[in-house]
Amino acid sequence: MSTAQYLLPTKHVQEKFPVADDAHRLPPHVENGERYGHYHANVAHVPQVRRPYPLLVVAAVLLALGAATAWGVGDTLGLSHSPAAVPQEDTVAAPARTPAPVPPLASLVVPDDPRLKKAAAAVADAVALRGLPRPVLAPAASSPASSATATPSPASSATATPSPATAATANAGTGTTRGGAPDLSAVSTLRAGVLAALGATPESYRLDVRGTELVVQGGDVAGVAAGMYRLADRIRSGVEALPAADAGRVVLPRLGLRLTDAGSVGREPDPAVFAAGDDYGLNTDVVGSAVLPRAPWVDAGAVARIDAQFRQFVDHSVAQGFNGIVVPGFLEYVTFAKVGDGHAVYPPGDPHVDRARAMVAAFGPVFRYAEDMGVRVYLLTDMLAVSPPLEAYLTRTVGGLDAADPRLWAVYQAGLAELFESMPFVDGLMVRVGEGGEVYAGTGWDYSSRLAVTTEASVRAMLRALLDTAGPAGKEIIFRTWTVGVGAVGDLHTNPESYAKVLGGLDDPHLIVSTKYTLGDFYSHLPLNTTLLGGEHRRIVEFQARREFEAFGSLPNDLGPLHREALRAFLAANPNVEGVWNWTQDGGPLRAGPMSLYLRAGFWQLYDLNTYAVGRLAWDPDVDPAQVTADWAYRTFSGDPATVAAIGQAMALSRQAVTKGLYIGPYADRSVRALGLEPPPMMWIFEWDIPTGDTAALDSIYAVTGGRVDEAIEEGRQAVVLARRMRDLIAATEPTTWRDAELRGRFTATLDYQVDLFETLGAYRTMVLRHAQWLDTGDPAARHDWRLATAAYHDARDAHRQRYGADLDLPAYNFTAADLGARRADRDPAMAWAARVMLGSILLLVVLGRYGRGSGAAAARALLLGALRPWRVAALPTPTTRVDRVLVWLVPAVVLVASRLVLTWFAAPAHLLVTLGGWALFALVVRLAGGRRDPFHLWAVVGGVALLRSVLLLTALAGRGPGGYWFAFWTAPSVRAAYVTVAFAAFCWLFVAVAVVLRDRYGLRRRSAVGLTLTAAGVPLGVLSALVSVVGLERALTVWNDQLALLPWGLSRILGITVYLGIPAQLPAYTAAVGVALAAVGLLLSLGRHRQSA
């Protein structure tokens, strides 16, 4: 038999595996009579040409798997939206009013009690502010009997609001004429004292006139002080000191528990820190600046400063009607001396013990001042709060941080009991489980927190343990329902059903549940929180005065009407609502945004309006918010009726301006879900001053607007008009009518800033919405408008940065993320054309492979078969020209690199490293699997599938570039599903094609071909995952996202991408292990399996 006859397939094989006509032809060097031995060494295996049907079935299976993957992706993204029940804010300005006369008080006769002396001093200050001589403080003949508590205990808290019968009895006549307000023109003396039988609560009070005396009586010292503070506020606000309706009436607070945060206590206005503008740390501790790294552990000078700030804040809060304060801290005051032998958690010599004792000794007296002033003190902590020794102890004894294990909570019970003993004035502990991690850790010590209480069982175990400790000690546990997105209890804050499931049946008089008033975070355009409409527990409502997401309180923002509507709705529906918690300073990063510190730095008076209003509303939810605003304007800025009216008119416009200027209404008025989360209504400005440039947020916002682009853009223009109107109102006031020229300057500067900010944000919103409109429709008019808006945005942004870039009080917004997105958007048209050119080039390649006969035609034909019919690649003759041998891998490599460059706007080398690195590693392993044999057929299938996947990608890019690609991915479910289905199938097709050619062309047995293909797949997975693991998943995702601008840029700088999306930090290690396992299994399968002999 001749060599040629020996190598040609038999007739039987030809019939079973039909091949192309030229498949029977021998390579030229064999036909020309080259030595048999040389040829046999290279092609000793007879290439198989298998029937296509099994592989077509495989392709169908891969498409089915792709469809399942597409369904999973769609379910994960899950963009959906529905109308939100956004409260209507009806804001009006109070009419101009003539200031009421001031009672000509000459003396204030009060008992010799520190609290009452301070309240009397407030009255004296108010009288002096109004231009009359300051009254003289005179001691009363005898001191009143002070009660042990200034606020109702848990058992009596329900009586803080009187029943109609009680109120009627309490308001019985006192001898005062009821037809009009008492005549105070002859009043010269204020006399204050306790009348124990006055009312049902210690804070009840009554004001009346008896001859020449203005009498203030209270059910306890707390009531007397409250009456005098209210009188001082009326005098300072320019209203009647004793309205007819209140003369002789017993006044009771509607809500018995009125908490504040700790204000700006312990925080310093450091220009260097605030100028950087990038400190997004969320630690709220007030004592950190006093902590030393070694003995004596606490800086006495810093403690003294904090003490003075704390006293100032407490006095101010009491004057505004609050009676409780929440101070961050817990673990730093605990030694765990009650655990084991006292050294189980912290061994002898551990610095945590001496430091905790020093902290108690230093700050116990500081915080005790609040109790002395009748203010309840609650400490605030995240759970789980840990230190390295505590975490190590829990790991040794409990086996880890299993928050459902009672043994773990026994340790915290011991610490809580110790705290109540060392700081007996502390009234309870407030607990949050929904946030934690290093971003909340303080500097100078190693205390931190873990997100570990994430299940129904763990929440109940925690509360039961803490209540079992607090109850016998007469203390309270306040549990915050802020658990958004955290584990199985992630919707406890917003879902009444989850609330009932997690907390239902947990009936304890010492448990208080605290909840934000919004159905989400402190944004506008959100419904009221429906979980506050029910529940059997004692409830308090959380409000934020310095709105973190609305420029940190640096813009006029009168929340009084909205807060009143919310409070009245909750009180009408839920009789268990008994208090409020107002945040004067807290929320968001403490050293980013304007350098405003409550009572101490910046234009804090602007957002003090909201604290003042909450204090008033907590006493009387029916008070008119417009009058409250007018009172605030009078007492803070001016006694001139025209100026007060102008300020009131400006503040009445403030909510419209903020809700239009900082929000995109057609999006914000919808309840949106995406990525399994509930994006906030201000998604285009991603926490807090960072206009985002990512495709996920901006494309989704456009999609949710539902074609109302013009309306959304018009809202931005309206916001500018409103801001200018507000500025004109304040600028038109007579400067001499302001008590403090600096405050007028701050007010006008703030309004100038608001105008400039809204103009810049308006230009940006127009640009991104018009760009998205062009991506959606391809409309030339939309593209034209987008280009015009881009130029306008650049001009506005540059002017904004130049004017406010160095301003600490009114800092420029951070447009870094916006510019990243804008630069990539600018390249979309060019990238689309690049994709079209590449598709045209690939079409020429197809034509060449189908019809060509010259140089390069063999490579083109091989690539075409490798992509679509890999079962025929084995029978292809090996080309004789070097051109074809090179082109078969060079062309796919060039297309692969170029297409990925186009996908990434030529701006994401990290993405190229991973994708191209994966392809390169796969090709390298496959090439090694082929040994010394000619790799032409391997390159044909690898290159062919690479071209196939590139064609899919380029087709998606050819419309409107990468922007259009991602727009469809985020907003077009059907298009996304089709693309993912085919792309996933093509991805898997690579492995099928390689295994087929290894078996059919290179003579590997089935097991060996599959094994080497698995190895080729496992190596890039293992290597690249290991690289990401070494770099760190968060850092790697941050670099990748910064270059691609797919997710909000601020995500990684605030919470972290992995934390926000719930991605395990160990994921790269897991996938690296999977890659190693795949490679190892593949090698084992191929071990000892050589190519078949001829």
mmCIF file of C-alpha atoms in Angstrom, residues 409-555:
data_model
loop_
_atom_site.group_PDB
_atom_site.id
_atom_site.type_symbol
_atom_site.label_atom_id
_atom_site.label_comp_id
_atom_site.label_asym_id
_atom_site.label_seq_id
_atom_site.Cartn_x
_atom_site.Cartn_y
_atom_site.Cartn_z
ATOM 1 C CA TRP A 409 -24.832 37.515 74.635
ATOM 2 C CA ALA A 410 -24.011 36.429 78.184
ATOM 3 C CA VAL A 411 -20.664 38.183 77.712
ATOM 4 C CA TYR A 412 -22.360 41.390 76.579
ATOM 5 C CA GLN A 413 -24.827 41.125 79.440
ATOM 6 C CA ALA A 414 -21.934 41.120 81.859
ATOM 7 C CA GLY A 415 -20.462 44.184 80.182
ATOM 8 C CA LEU A 416 -23.804 46.011 80.220
ATOM 9 C CA ALA A 417 -24.326 45.257 83.912
ATOM 10 C CA GLU A 418 -20.875 46.620 84.611
ATOM 11 C CA LEU A 419 -21.661 49.779 82.654
ATOM 12 C CA PHE A 420 -24.861 50.430 84.606
ATOM 13 C CA GLU A 421 -22.891 50.068 87.857
ATOM 14 C CA SER A 422 -19.960 52.274 86.876
ATOM 15 C CA MET A 423 -22.206 54.916 85.280
ATOM 16 C CA PRO A 424 -25.449 54.719 87.257
ATOM 17 C CA PHE A 425 -26.797 57.905 85.674
ATOM 18 C CA VAL A 426 -27.042 56.146 82.283
ATOM 19 C CA ASP A 427 -30.710 55.434 81.596
ATOM 20 C CA GLY A 428 -30.247 52.848 78.892
ATOM 21 C CA LEU A 429 -28.493 51.614 75.792
ATOM 22 C CA MET A 430 -29.453 52.325 72.186
ATOM 23 C CA VAL A 431 -28.485 49.565 69.740
ATOM 24 C CA ARG A 432 -28.063 49.587 65.969
ATOM 25 C CA VAL A 433 -27.375 46.408 63.975
ATOM 26 C CA GLY A 434 -27.718 47.699 60.415
ATOM 27 C CA GLU A 435 -24.334 49.345 59.928
ATOM 28 C CA GLY A 436 -20.820 48.557 61.023
ATOM 29 C CA GLY A 437 -17.304 47.829 59.883
ATOM 30 C CA GLU A 438 -14.045 49.703 59.625
ATOM 31 C CA VAL A 439 -15.629 52.861 58.201
ATOM 32 C CA TYR A 440 -17.201 53.357 61.646
ATOM 33 C CA ALA A 441 -14.042 52.636 63.611
ATOM 34 C CA GLY A 442 -12.383 55.478 65.483
ATOM 35 C CA THR A 443 -8.725 56.402 65.562
ATOM 36 C CA GLY A 444 -6.593 55.886 68.637
ATOM 37 C CA TRP A 445 -8.060 52.553 69.686
ATOM 38 C CA ASP A 446 -9.043 49.169 68.297
ATOM 39 C CA TYR A 447 -12.765 49.061 69.022
ATOM 40 C CA SER A 448 -14.880 48.317 65.975
ATOM 41 C CA SER A 449 -18.107 46.570 64.987
ATOM 42 C CA ARG A 450 -19.263 43.641 62.899
ATOM 43 C CA LEU A 451 -22.416 43.140 60.858
ATOM 44 C CA ALA A 452 -23.324 39.923 62.640
ATOM 45 C CA VAL A 453 -26.874 40.424 63.936
ATOM 46 C CA THR A 454 -28.567 39.704 60.634
ATOM 47 C CA THR A 455 -31.257 37.116 61.339
ATOM 48 C CA GLU A 456 -34.554 37.053 63.162
ATOM 49 C CA ALA A 457 -33.139 34.650 65.740
ATOM 50 C CA SER A 458 -30.052 36.793 66.393
ATOM 51 C CA VAL A 459 -32.063 40.006 66.809
ATOM 52 C CA ARG A 460 -34.415 38.372 69.288
ATOM 53 C CA ALA A 461 -31.572 36.691 71.159
ATOM 54 C CA MET A 462 -29.772 40.034 71.461
ATOM 55 C CA LEU A 463 -32.800 41.973 72.659
ATOM 56 C CA ARG A 464 -33.870 39.287 75.110
ATOM 57 C CA ALA A 465 -30.410 39.187 76.666
ATOM 58 C CA LEU A 466 -30.011 42.958 76.890
ATOM 59 C CA LEU A 467 -33.516 43.425 78.287
ATOM 60 C CA ASP A 468 -32.912 40.756 80.928
ATOM 61 C CA THR A 469 -30.015 42.896 82.118
ATOM 62 C CA ALA A 470 -31.594 46.330 81.699
ATOM 63 C CA GLY A 471 -34.999 45.520 83.202
ATOM 64 C CA PRO A 472 -33.906 44.594 86.745
ATOM 65 C CA ALA A 473 -31.659 47.657 86.797
ATOM 66 C CA GLY A 474 -34.561 49.939 85.853
ATOM 67 C CA LYS A 475 -32.899 50.807 82.541
ATOM 68 C CA GLU A 476 -34.151 50.770 78.945
ATOM 69 C CA ILE A 477 -33.020 49.285 75.657
ATOM 70 C CA ILE A 478 -33.726 51.326 72.537
ATOM 71 C CA PHE A 479 -33.532 49.207 69.408
ATOM 72 C CA ARG A 480 -33.149 50.974 66.084
ATOM 73 C CA THR A 481 -34.863 49.279 63.161
ATOM 74 C CA TRP A 482 -32.284 50.663 60.726
ATOM 75 C CA THR A 483 -31.322 47.339 59.135
ATOM 76 C CA VAL A 484 -31.613 48.211 55.451
ATOM 77 C CA GLY A 485 -30.208 45.455 53.261
ATOM 78 C CA VAL A 486 -28.614 43.554 56.150
ATOM 79 C CA GLY A 487 -29.266 39.827 55.969
ATOM 80 C CA ALA A 488 -32.646 38.251 56.623
ATOM 81 C CA VAL A 489 -33.815 41.293 58.587
ATOM 82 C CA GLY A 490 -32.830 43.680 55.818
ATOM 83 C CA ASP A 491 -36.333 45.106 55.352
ATOM 84 C CA LEU A 492 -37.247 45.329 59.027
ATOM 85 C CA HIS A 493 -37.082 49.110 58.715
ATOM 86 C CA THR A 494 -39.605 49.360 55.899
ATOM 87 C CA ASN A 495 -41.784 46.239 55.933
ATOM 88 C CA PRO A 496 -44.523 45.944 58.566
ATOM 89 C CA GLU A 497 -44.692 42.197 58.001
ATOM 90 C CA SER A 498 -40.990 41.798 58.691
ATOM 91 C CA TYR A 499 -41.322 44.065 61.697
ATOM 92 C CA ALA A 500 -44.055 41.847 63.129
ATOM 93 C CA LYS A 501 -42.117 38.690 62.349
ATOM 94 C CA VAL A 502 -38.872 39.849 63.954
ATOM 95 C CA LEU A 503 -40.204 41.800 66.929
ATOM 96 C CA GLY A 504 -43.704 40.423 67.381
ATOM 97 C CA GLY A 505 -44.383 39.035 70.838
ATOM 98 C CA LEU A 506 -41.258 40.621 72.294
ATOM 99 C CA ASP A 507 -43.281 42.430 74.932
ATOM 100 C CA ASP A 508 -41.191 44.250 77.501
ATOM 101 C CA PRO A 509 -41.897 47.631 79.114
ATOM 102 C CA HIS A 510 -38.180 48.441 78.993
ATOM 103 C CA LEU A 511 -37.964 48.059 75.198
ATOM 104 C CA ILE A 512 -38.300 51.109 72.958
ATOM 105 C CA VAL A 513 -38.159 50.784 69.167
ATOM 106 C CA SER A 514 -36.738 53.737 67.264
ATOM 107 C CA THR A 515 -37.451 54.238 63.543
ATOM 108 C CA LYS A 516 -36.743 56.875 60.910
ATOM 109 C CA TYR A 517 -39.896 58.659 59.800
ATOM 110 C CA THR A 518 -39.203 57.955 56.128
ATOM 111 C CA LEU A 519 -39.594 54.691 54.255
ATOM 112 C CA GLY A 520 -35.847 54.667 53.756
ATOM 113 C CA ASP A 521 -33.112 57.097 54.699
ATOM 114 C CA PHE A 522 -33.435 60.831 55.333
ATOM 115 C CA TYR A 523 -34.276 61.816 51.765
ATOM 116 C CA SER A 524 -37.160 63.799 50.388
ATOM 117 C CA HIS A 525 -39.560 62.202 47.879
ATOM 118 C CA LEU A 526 -40.071 59.210 50.179
ATOM 119 C CA PRO A 527 -43.309 57.918 51.712
ATOM 120 C CA LEU A 528 -43.853 57.980 55.451
ATOM 121 C CA ASN A 529 -42.631 54.869 57.209
ATOM 122 C CA THR A 530 -45.538 52.456 57.409
ATOM 123 C CA THR A 531 -43.913 50.424 60.191
ATOM 124 C CA LEU A 532 -44.584 53.349 62.525
ATOM 125 C CA LEU A 533 -48.317 53.025 61.982
ATOM 126 C CA GLY A 534 -48.503 49.886 64.126
ATOM 127 C CA GLY A 535 -46.627 47.616 66.485
ATOM 128 C CA GLU A 536 -47.199 46.891 70.156
ATOM 129 C CA HIS A 537 -43.904 48.322 71.354
ATOM 130 C CA ARG A 538 -43.094 51.759 72.682
ATOM 131 C CA ARG A 539 -42.008 53.764 69.628
ATOM 132 C CA ILE A 540 -39.992 56.876 68.968
ATOM 133 C CA VAL A 541 -39.627 58.644 65.619
ATOM 134 C CA GLU A 542 -36.267 59.724 64.221
ATOM 135 C CA PHE A 543 -35.762 63.081 62.469
ATOM 136 C CA GLN A 544 -32.653 64.687 60.993
ATOM 137 C CA ALA A 545 -32.235 68.449 61.191
ATOM 138 C CA ARG A 546 -28.972 68.764 59.256
ATOM 139 C CA ARG A 547 -30.060 66.798 56.222
ATOM 140 C CA GLU A 548 -26.924 64.961 55.145
ATOM 141 C CA PHE A 549 -28.153 64.183 51.640
ATOM 142 C CA GLU A 550 -29.362 67.719 51.026
ATOM 143 C CA ALA A 551 -26.049 69.562 51.240
ATOM 144 C CA PHE A 552 -25.468 68.880 54.958
ATOM 145 C CA GLY A 553 -27.752 71.670 56.077
ATOM 146 C CA SER A 554 -25.887 74.313 54.089
ATOM 147 C CA LEU A 555 -29.015 75.160 52.068
#
